[in-house]
Structures are given as structure tokens and as C-alpha cells.
C-alpha positions as CSV (number, residue, x, y, z in Angstrom):
1,M,-38.8,-18.7,-29.8
2,R,-42.0,-18.4,-31.7
3,G,-43.9,-21.4,-32.8
4,A,-47.1,-23.1,-33.7
5,T,-49.2,-25.1,-31.2
6,M,-49.9,-28.6,-32.4
7,A,-53.0,-30.7,-31.5
8,T,-51.0,-32.3,-28.7
9,G,-50.5,-28.9,-27.0
10,Q,-46.8,-29.0,-27.9
11,T,-45.3,-26.0,-29.6
12,T,-43.2,-26.6,-32.7
13,P,-40.5,-24.0,-33.1
14,T,-40.6,-21.7,-36.1
15,R,-37.3,-21.8,-38.0
16,G,-35.8,-19.4,-40.5
17,Y,-36.8,-21.9,-43.2
18,T,-40.3,-22.7,-42.1
19,A,-42.0,-20.6,-44.7
20,T,-40.1,-22.2,-47.5
21,K,-39.9,-25.7,-46.1
22,D,-41.7,-27.4,-49.0
23,Q,-39.4,-25.7,-51.5
24,L,-36.3,-26.7,-49.4
25,Q,-37.5,-30.3,-49.3
26,T,-38.1,-30.3,-53.1
27,R,-34.6,-29.1,-53.7
28,L,-33.1,-31.6,-51.3
29,R,-34.9,-34.5,-53.1
30,R,-33.6,-33.2,-56.4
31,I,-30.1,-33.2,-55.0
32,E,-30.6,-36.7,-53.7
33,G,-31.6,-37.8,-57.2
34,Q,-28.5,-36.2,-58.6
35,V,-26.4,-38.1,-56.1
36,R,-28.1,-41.4,-57.1
37,G,-27.4,-40.4,-60.7
38,V,-23.6,-40.1,-59.9
39,E,-23.7,-43.5,-58.3
40,R,-25.2,-44.9,-61.5
41,M,-22.6,-43.1,-63.6
42,V,-19.9,-44.8,-61.6
43,E,-21.6,-48.1,-61.8
44,D,-21.8,-47.7,-65.6
45,D,-18.1,-46.7,-65.8
46,R,-18.9,-43.3,-67.2
47,Y,-16.1,-40.9,-68.2
48,C,-14.3,-39.4,-65.1
49,I,-14.8,-35.8,-66.2
50,D,-18.6,-36.3,-66.7
51,V,-18.8,-37.7,-63.1
52,L,-16.8,-34.8,-61.8
53,T,-19.0,-32.3,-63.6
54,Q,-22.1,-33.8,-61.9
55,I,-20.4,-33.7,-58.5
56,S,-19.7,-30.0,-59.1
57,A,-23.4,-29.4,-59.9
58,I,-24.4,-31.2,-56.7
59,R,-22.0,-29.0,-54.7
60,A,-23.4,-25.9,-56.3
61,A,-27.0,-27.0,-55.5
62,L,-26.0,-27.8,-51.9
63,D,-24.3,-24.4,-51.6
64,K,-27.5,-22.7,-52.9
65,V,-29.5,-24.6,-50.2
66,A,-27.0,-23.6,-47.5
67,L,-27.1,-19.9,-48.5
68,G,-30.9,-20.0,-48.4
69,L,-30.7,-21.5,-44.9
70,L,-28.2,-18.9,-43.8
71,D,-30.5,-16.1,-45.1
72,G,-33.4,-17.5,-43.2
73,H,-31.3,-17.9,-40.1
74,V,-30.2,-14.3,-40.2
75,R,-33.6,-12.9,-40.9
76,H,-35.3,-15.0,-38.3
77,C,-33.1,-16.6,-35.6
78,V,-30.4,-14.0,-35.4
79,Q,-32.9,-11.1,-35.5
80,E,-34.9,-12.8,-32.7
81,G,-31.8,-13.5,-30.7
82,A,-30.7,-9.9,-31.0
83,E,-34.1,-8.7,-29.8
84,A,-33.6,-11.0,-26.8
85,G,-30.2,-9.5,-26.0
86,K,-28.1,-12.3,-27.5
87,A,-26.6,-10.4,-30.4
88,D,-23.0,-11.4,-29.7
89,E,-23.9,-15.0,-29.1
90,M,-25.9,-15.2,-32.3
91,A,-23.1,-13.5,-34.3
92,T,-20.5,-16.0,-33.0
93,E,-22.8,-18.9,-33.8
94,L,-23.5,-17.5,-37.3
95,M,-19.8,-17.0,-38.1
96,A,-18.9,-20.5,-36.9
97,A,-21.5,-21.9,-39.2
98,V,-20.2,-19.8,-42.1
99,G,-16.7,-21.0,-41.4
100,R,-17.8,-24.6,-41.4
101,L,-19.6,-24.1,-44.8
102,M,-16.4,-22.6,-46.2
103,G,-14.4,-25.5,-44.9
104,R,-12.5,-23.4,-42.5
105,G,-14.2,-24.3,-39.2
């Protein structure tokens, strides 16, 4: 796998999301804030439907992150695996991950 050499001489692997890591971390921090907001809503005895609406928004945000990660995985890791002769193995791994994301795996 490709990677960058660190000052210690170790190679850090390049992942499918490496190019957008900062954006990914920003999204995840935003989602973390949303979750804390739901916790406050429960603490404040907010209306059930309002809490459920926020949970739905969090799920949608997580799904968007997951789809971005899958896209990066296909464009980087699966492609690299196929070039190394591991296309079937990579396809099986990808479909298992998709199944888990869909709650079927």
C-alpha cells in the first residue's frame, strides 16, 4: 500500500479518505456536537418528536460520512487491491461492509 514516510522512518498508510481527512474530522465533530445536543434535549425533557427529529438528522449525517468513506475506499483501496490481483477479496470485503452499513451484515 502507498504511504508517506514520517520523520521516524515509518510509513503511514494512505487511506481512501486521506485527502479529505480534515473535512471528515470536521463533519465528525459536528455530529458529535449534535449528539451532545440530543443529550441536552433529553436532560431538558424536550418533546419526543423533536428529539427523534434530531436523531434522524444525526443518522443522515453519519450515512453521508459512511458513503464518502465507501467512495474513497472504492476509488483507492479496492482499485489498489484489484491492481495487486485481489479483486475478488476486495469485492467481498466491500460488500460485507455495505451489508453492515445497511444493517444486514
